[in-house]
PDB file of C-alpha atoms in Angstrom:
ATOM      1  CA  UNK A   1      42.708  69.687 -12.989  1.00 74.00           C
ATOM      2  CA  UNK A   2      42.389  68.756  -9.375  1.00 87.00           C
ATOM      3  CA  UNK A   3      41.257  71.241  -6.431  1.00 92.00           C
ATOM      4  CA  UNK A   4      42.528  71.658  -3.095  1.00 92.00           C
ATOM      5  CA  UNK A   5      40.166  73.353  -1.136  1.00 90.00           C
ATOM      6  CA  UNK A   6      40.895  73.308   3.116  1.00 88.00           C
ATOM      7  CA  UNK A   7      42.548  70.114   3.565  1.00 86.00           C
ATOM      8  CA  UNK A   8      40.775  68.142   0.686  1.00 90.00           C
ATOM      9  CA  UNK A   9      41.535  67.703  -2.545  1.00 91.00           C
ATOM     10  CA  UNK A  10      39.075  66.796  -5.101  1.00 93.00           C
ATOM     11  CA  UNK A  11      40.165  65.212  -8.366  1.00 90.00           C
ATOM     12  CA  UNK A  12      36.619  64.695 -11.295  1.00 87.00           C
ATOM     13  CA  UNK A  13      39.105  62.826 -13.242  1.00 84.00           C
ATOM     14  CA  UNK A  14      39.910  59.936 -11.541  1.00 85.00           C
ATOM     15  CA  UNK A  15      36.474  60.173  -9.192  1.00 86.00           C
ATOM     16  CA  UNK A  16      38.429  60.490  -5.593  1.00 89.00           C
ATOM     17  CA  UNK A  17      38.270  63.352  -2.835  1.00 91.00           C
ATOM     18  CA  UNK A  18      41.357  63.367  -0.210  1.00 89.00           C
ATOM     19  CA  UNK A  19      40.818  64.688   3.167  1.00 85.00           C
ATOM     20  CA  UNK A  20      44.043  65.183   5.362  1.00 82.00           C
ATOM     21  CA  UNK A  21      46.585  63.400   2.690  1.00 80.00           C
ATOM     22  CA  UNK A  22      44.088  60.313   2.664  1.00 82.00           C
ATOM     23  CA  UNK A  23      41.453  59.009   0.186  1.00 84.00           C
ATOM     24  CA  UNK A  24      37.878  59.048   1.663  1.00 86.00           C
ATOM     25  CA  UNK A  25      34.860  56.938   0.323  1.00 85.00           C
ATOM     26  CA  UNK A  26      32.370  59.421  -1.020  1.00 89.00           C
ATOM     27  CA  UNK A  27      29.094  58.044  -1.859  1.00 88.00           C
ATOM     28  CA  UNK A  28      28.451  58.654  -5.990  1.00 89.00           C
ATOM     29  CA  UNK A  29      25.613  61.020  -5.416  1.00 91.00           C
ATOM     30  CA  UNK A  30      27.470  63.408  -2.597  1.00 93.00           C
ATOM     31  CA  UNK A  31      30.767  63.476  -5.087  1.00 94.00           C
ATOM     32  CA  UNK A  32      28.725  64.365  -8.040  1.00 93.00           C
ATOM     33  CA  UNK A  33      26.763  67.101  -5.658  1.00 95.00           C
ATOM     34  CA  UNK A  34      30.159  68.304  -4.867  1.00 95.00           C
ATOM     35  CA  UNK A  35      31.224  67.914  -8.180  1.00 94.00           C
ATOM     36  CA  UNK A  36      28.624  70.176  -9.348  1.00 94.00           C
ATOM     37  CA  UNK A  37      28.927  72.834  -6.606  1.00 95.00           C
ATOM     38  CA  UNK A  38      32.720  73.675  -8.070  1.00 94.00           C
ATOM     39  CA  UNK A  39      31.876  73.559 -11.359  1.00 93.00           C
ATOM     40  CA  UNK A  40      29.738  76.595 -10.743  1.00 92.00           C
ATOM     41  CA  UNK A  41      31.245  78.316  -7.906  1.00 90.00           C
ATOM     42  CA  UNK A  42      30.672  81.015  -6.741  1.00 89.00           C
ATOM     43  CA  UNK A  43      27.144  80.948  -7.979  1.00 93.00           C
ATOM     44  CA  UNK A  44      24.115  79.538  -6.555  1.00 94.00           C
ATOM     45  CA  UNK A  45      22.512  76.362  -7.579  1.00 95.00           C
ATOM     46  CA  UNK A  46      19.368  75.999  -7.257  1.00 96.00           C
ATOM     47  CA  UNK A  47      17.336  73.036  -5.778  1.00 95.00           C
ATOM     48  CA  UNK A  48      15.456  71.950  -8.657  1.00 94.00           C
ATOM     49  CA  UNK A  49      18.548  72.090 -10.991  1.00 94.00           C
ATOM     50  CA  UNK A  50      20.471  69.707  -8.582  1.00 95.00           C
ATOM     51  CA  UNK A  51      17.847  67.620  -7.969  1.00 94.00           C
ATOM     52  CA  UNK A  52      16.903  67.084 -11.825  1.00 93.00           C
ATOM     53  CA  UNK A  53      20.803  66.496 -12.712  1.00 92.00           C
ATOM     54  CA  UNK A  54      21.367  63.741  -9.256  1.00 93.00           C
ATOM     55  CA  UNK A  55      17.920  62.101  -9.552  1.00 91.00           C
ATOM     56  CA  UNK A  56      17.328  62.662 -13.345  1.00 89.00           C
ATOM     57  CA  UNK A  57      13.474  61.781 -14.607  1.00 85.00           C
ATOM     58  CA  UNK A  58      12.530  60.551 -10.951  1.00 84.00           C
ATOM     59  CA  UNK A  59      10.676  62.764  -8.488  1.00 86.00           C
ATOM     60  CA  UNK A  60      12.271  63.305  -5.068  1.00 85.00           C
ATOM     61  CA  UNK A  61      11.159  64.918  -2.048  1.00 89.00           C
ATOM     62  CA  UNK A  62      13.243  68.053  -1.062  1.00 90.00           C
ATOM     63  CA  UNK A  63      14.184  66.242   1.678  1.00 91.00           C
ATOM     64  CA  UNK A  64      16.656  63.691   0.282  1.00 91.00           C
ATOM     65  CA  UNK A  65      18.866  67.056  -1.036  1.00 95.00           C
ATOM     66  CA  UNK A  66      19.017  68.263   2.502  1.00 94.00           C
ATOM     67  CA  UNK A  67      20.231  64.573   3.342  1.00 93.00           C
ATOM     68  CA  UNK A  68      22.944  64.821   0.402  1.00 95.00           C
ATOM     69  CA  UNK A  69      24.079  67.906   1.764  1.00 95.00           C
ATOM     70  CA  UNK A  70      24.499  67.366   5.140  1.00 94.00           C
ATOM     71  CA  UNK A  71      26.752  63.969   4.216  1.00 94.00           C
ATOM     72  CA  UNK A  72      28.763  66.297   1.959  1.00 95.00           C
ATOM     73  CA  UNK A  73      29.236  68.772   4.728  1.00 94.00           C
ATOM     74  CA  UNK A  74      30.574  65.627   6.738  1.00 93.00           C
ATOM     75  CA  UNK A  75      32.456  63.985   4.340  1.00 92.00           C
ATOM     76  CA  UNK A  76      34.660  67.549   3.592  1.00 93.00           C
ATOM     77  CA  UNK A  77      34.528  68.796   7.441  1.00 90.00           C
ATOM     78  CA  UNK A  78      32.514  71.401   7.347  1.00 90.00           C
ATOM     79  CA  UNK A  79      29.713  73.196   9.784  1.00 87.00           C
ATOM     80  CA  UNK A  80      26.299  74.290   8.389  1.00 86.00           C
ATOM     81  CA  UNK A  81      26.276  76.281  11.182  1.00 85.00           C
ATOM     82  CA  UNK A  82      29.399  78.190  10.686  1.00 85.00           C
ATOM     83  CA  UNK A  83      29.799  77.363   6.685  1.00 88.00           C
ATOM     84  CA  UNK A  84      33.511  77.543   5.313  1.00 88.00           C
ATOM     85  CA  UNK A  85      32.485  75.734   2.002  1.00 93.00           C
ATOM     86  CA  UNK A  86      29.295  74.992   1.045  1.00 94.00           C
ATOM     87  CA  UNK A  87      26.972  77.884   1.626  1.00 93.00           C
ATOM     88  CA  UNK A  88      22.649  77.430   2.047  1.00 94.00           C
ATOM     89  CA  UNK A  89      20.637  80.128  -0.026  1.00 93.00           C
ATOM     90  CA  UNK A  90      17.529  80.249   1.762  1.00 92.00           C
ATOM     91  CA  UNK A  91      14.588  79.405  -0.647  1.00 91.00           C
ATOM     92  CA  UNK A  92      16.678  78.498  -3.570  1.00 96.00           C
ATOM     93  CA  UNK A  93      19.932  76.442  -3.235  1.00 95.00           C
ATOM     94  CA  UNK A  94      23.160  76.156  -2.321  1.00 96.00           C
ATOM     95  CA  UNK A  95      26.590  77.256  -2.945  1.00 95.00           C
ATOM     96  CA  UNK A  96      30.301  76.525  -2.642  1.00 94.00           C
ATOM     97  CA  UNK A  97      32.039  80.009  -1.576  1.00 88.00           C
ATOM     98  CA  UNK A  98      35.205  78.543   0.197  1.00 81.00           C
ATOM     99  CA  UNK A  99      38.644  79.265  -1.487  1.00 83.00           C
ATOM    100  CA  UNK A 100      39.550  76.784  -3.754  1.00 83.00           C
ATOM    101  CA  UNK A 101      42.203  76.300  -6.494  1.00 85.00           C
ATOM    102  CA  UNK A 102      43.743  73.985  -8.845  1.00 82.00           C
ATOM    103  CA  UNK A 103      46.111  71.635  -7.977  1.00 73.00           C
ATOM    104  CA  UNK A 104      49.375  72.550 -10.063  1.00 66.00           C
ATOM    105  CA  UNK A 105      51.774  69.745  -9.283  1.00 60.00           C
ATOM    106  CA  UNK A 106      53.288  71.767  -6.202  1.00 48.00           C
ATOM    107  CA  UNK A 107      54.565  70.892  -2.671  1.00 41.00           C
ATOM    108  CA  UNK A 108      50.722  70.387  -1.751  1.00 44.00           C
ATOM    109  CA  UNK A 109      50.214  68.313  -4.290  1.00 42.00           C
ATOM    110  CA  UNK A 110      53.184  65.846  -3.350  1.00 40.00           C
ATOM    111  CA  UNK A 111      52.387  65.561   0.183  1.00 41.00           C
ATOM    112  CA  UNK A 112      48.871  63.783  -0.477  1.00 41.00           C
ATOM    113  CA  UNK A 113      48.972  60.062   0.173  1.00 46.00           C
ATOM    114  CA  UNK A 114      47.512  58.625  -2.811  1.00 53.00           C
ATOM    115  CA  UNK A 115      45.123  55.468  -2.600  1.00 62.00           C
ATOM    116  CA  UNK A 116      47.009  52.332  -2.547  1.00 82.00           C
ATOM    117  CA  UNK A 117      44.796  50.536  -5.026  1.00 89.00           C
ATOM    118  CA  UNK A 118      43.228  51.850  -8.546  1.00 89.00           C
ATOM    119  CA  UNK A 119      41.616  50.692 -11.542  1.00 92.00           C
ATOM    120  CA  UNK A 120      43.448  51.840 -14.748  1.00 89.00           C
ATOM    121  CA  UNK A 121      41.002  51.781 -17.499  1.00 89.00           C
ATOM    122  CA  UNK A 122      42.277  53.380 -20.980  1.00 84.00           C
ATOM    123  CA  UNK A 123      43.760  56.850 -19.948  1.00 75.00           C
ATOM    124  CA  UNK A 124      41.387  56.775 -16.535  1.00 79.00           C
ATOM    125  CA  UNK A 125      42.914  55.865 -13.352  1.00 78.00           C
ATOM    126  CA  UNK A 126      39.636  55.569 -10.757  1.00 83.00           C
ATOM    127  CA  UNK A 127      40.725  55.173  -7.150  1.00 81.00           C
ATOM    128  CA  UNK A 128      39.401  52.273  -5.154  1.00 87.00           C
ATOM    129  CA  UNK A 129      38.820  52.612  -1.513  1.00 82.00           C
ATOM    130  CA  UNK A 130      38.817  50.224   1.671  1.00 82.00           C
ATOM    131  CA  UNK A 131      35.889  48.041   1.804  1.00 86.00           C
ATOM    132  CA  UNK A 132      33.401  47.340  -1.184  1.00 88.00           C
ATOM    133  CA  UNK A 133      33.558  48.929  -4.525  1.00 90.00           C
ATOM    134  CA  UNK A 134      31.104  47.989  -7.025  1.00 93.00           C
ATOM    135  CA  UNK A 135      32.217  48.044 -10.751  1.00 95.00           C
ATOM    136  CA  UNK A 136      28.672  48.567 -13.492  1.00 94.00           C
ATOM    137  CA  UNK A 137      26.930  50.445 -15.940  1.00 91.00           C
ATOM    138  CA  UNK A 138      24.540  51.508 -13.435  1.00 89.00           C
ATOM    139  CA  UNK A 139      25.730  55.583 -13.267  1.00 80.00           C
ATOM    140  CA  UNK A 140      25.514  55.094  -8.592  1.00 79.00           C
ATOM    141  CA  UNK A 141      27.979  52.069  -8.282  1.00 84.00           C
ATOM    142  CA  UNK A 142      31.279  53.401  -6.981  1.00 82.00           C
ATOM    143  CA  UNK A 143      33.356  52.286 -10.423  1.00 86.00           C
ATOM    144  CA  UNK A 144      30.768  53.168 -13.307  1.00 87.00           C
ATOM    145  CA  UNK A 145      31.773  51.769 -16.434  1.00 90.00           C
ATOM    146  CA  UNK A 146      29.564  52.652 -19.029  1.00 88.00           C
ATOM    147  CA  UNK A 147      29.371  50.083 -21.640  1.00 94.00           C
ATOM    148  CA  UNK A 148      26.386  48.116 -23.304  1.00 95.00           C
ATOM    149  CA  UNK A 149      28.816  45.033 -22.592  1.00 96.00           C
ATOM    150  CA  UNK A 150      28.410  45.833 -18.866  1.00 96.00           C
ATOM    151  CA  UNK A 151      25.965  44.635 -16.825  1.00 96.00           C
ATOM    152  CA  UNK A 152      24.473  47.453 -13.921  1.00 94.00           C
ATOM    153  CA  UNK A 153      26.083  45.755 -11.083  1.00 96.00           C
ATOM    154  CA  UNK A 154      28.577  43.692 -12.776  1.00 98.00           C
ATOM    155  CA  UNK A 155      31.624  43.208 -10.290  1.00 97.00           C
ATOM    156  CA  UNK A 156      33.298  44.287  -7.219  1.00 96.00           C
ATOM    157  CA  UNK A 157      36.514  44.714  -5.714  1.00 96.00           C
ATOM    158  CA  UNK A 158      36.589  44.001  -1.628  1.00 94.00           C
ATOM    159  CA  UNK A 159      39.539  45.606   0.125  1.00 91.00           C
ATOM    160  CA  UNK A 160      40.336  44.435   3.183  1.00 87.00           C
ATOM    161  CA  UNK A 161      43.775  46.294   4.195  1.00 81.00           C
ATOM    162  CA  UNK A 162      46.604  44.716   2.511  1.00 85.00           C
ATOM    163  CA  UNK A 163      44.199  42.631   0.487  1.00 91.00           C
ATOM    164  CA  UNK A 164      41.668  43.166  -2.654  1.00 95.00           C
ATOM    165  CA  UNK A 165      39.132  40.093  -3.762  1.00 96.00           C
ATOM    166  CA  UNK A 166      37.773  40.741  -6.996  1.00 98.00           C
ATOM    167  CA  UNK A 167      33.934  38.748  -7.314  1.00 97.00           C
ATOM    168  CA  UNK A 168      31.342  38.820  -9.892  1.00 97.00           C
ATOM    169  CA  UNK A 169      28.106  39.737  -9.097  1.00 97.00           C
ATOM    170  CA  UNK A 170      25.593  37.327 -11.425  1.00 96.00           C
ATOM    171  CA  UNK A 171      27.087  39.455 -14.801  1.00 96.00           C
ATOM    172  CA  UNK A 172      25.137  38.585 -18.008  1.00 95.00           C
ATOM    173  CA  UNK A 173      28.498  38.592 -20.176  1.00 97.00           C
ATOM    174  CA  UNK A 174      31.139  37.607 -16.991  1.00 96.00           C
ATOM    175  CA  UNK A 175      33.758  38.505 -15.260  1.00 98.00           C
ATOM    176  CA  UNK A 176      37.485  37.719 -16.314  1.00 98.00           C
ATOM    177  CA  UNK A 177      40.831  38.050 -14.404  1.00 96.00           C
ATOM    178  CA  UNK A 178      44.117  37.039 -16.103  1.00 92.00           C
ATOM    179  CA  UNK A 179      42.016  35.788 -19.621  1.00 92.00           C
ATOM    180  CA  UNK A 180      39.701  33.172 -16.774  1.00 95.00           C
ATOM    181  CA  UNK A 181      36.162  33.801 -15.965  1.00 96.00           C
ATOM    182  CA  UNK A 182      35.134  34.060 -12.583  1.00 96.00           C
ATOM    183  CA  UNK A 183      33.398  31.674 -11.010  1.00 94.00           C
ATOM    184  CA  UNK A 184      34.360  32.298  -7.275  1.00 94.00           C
ATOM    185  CA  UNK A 185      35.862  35.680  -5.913  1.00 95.00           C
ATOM    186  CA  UNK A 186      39.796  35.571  -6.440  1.00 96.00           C
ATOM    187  CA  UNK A 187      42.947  37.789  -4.809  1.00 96.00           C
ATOM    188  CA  UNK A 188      43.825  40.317  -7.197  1.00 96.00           C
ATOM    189  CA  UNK A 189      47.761  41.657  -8.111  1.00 94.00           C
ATOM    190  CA  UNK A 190      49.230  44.487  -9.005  1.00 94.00           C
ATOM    191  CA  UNK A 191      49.192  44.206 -13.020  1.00 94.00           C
ATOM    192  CA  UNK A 192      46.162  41.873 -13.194  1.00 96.00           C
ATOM    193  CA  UNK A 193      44.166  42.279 -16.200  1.00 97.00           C
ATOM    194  CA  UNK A 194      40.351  42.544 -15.718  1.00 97.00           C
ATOM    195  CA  UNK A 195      37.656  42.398 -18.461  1.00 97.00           C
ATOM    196  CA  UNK A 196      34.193  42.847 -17.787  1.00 97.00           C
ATOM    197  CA  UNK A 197      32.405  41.683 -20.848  1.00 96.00           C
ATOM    198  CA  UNK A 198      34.495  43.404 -23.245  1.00 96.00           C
ATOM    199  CA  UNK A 199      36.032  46.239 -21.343  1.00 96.00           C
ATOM    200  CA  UNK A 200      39.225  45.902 -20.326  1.00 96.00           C
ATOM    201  CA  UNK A 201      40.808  47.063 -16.452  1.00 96.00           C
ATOM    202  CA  UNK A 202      43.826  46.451 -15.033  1.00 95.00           C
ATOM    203  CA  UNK A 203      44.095  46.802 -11.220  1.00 96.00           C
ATOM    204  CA  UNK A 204      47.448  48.848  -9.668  1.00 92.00           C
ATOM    205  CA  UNK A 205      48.481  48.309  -6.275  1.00 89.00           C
ATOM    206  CA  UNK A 206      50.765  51.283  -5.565  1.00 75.00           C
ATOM    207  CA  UNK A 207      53.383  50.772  -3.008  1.00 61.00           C
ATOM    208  CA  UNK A 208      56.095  53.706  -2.343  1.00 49.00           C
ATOM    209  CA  UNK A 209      59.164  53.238  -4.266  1.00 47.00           C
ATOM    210  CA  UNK A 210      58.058  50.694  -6.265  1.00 44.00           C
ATOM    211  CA  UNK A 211      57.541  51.456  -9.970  1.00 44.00           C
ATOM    212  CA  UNK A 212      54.255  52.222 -11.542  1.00 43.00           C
ATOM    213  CA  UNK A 213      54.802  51.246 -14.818  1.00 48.00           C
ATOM    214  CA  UNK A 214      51.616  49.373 -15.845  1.00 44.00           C
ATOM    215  CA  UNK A 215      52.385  45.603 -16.426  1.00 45.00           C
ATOM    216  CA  UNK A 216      49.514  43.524 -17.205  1.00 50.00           C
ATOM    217  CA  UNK A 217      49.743  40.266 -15.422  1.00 53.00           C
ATOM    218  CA  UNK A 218      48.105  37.511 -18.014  1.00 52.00           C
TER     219      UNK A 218
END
């Protein structure tokens, strides 16, 4: 279930945080460290487990945590100074401690702007925000689809206000939009059916008052 926590809310399910009733990009490795900081909150977490679960089977200098952290701290509005969220334990880890709970559907819950423009895949629907959104297998892009049929960076979506470009990026199996493989990047629509190698998208353009009923454009 999705958290509000200040004035974000942070939904694991379909990968997006909110910040003041609007979507924010969130790098994949600061929304998984935030990720992981609720799923154990209050308790501490300590350095090594973090960095073993963000950079698993690489080494990493300490440093690049402290980085992650400090974008985090940006990206939600907080002060590491004066901490309201995620707390430093010296010599061991960090935190979350702020007030958080689940989103239930309430008023607070209506009065967040949703993200014009999603991916739906299967019972997932993954947010996509303005500017570049990479679509692969490769666990970092900003849409991972993990499928042997996908290649690491297979695709991405471009939004540029009112519009979205979908473009294949060099995919061993190829990129398809409305059963036609890609050979130049294309304007997507609301209902258009996407398959990278054999997974299958469609792409949602939500406008208010408009329906949302999924129909695939083919």
């Amino acid at each position: 279930m999705p958290l509000l926590f200040g004035d974000c809310r942070f939904d694991g399910r379909t990968r997006e945080l909110q910040r003041g009733g609007s979507a924010v990009p969130v790098q994949p490795k600061v929304f998984r460290l935030l990720e992981l900081l609720l799923e154990k909150r209050p308790a501490a977490v300590s350095k090594d487990d973090l960095m073993n679960t963000l950079w698993p089977g690489v080494f990493v200098a300490e440093g690049n945590l402290a980085r992650l952290v400090a974008e985090l701290r940006e990206v939600i509005g907080d002060d590491a100074n004066a901490p309201r969220f995620v707390r430093t334990v010296p010599r061991f880890g960090y935190a979350f401690h702020g007030e958080a709970s689940e989103d239930n559907g309430g008023a607070s819950a209506r009065s967040v702007r949703r993200s014009p423009y999603s991916l739906v895949w299967g019972d997932r629907e993954i947010a996509l925000a303005e500017g570049e959104n990479v679509l692969g297998r490769d666990p970092e892009t900003d849409v991972p689809v993990d499928h042997v049929s996908v290649s690491r960076h297979h695709a991405r979506i471009v939004i540029d206000g009112s519009v979205a470009r979908l473009e294949d990026l060099g995919s061993k199996n190829g990129t398809f939009v409305r059963n036609e493989r890609l050979v130049a990047s294309v304007p997507l629509r609301d209902g258009d059916a996407i398959r990278l190698g054999l997974v299958a998208l469609v792409f949602r353009r939500f406008e208010p008052g408009v329906s949302t009923e999924t129909v695939v454009s083919t």
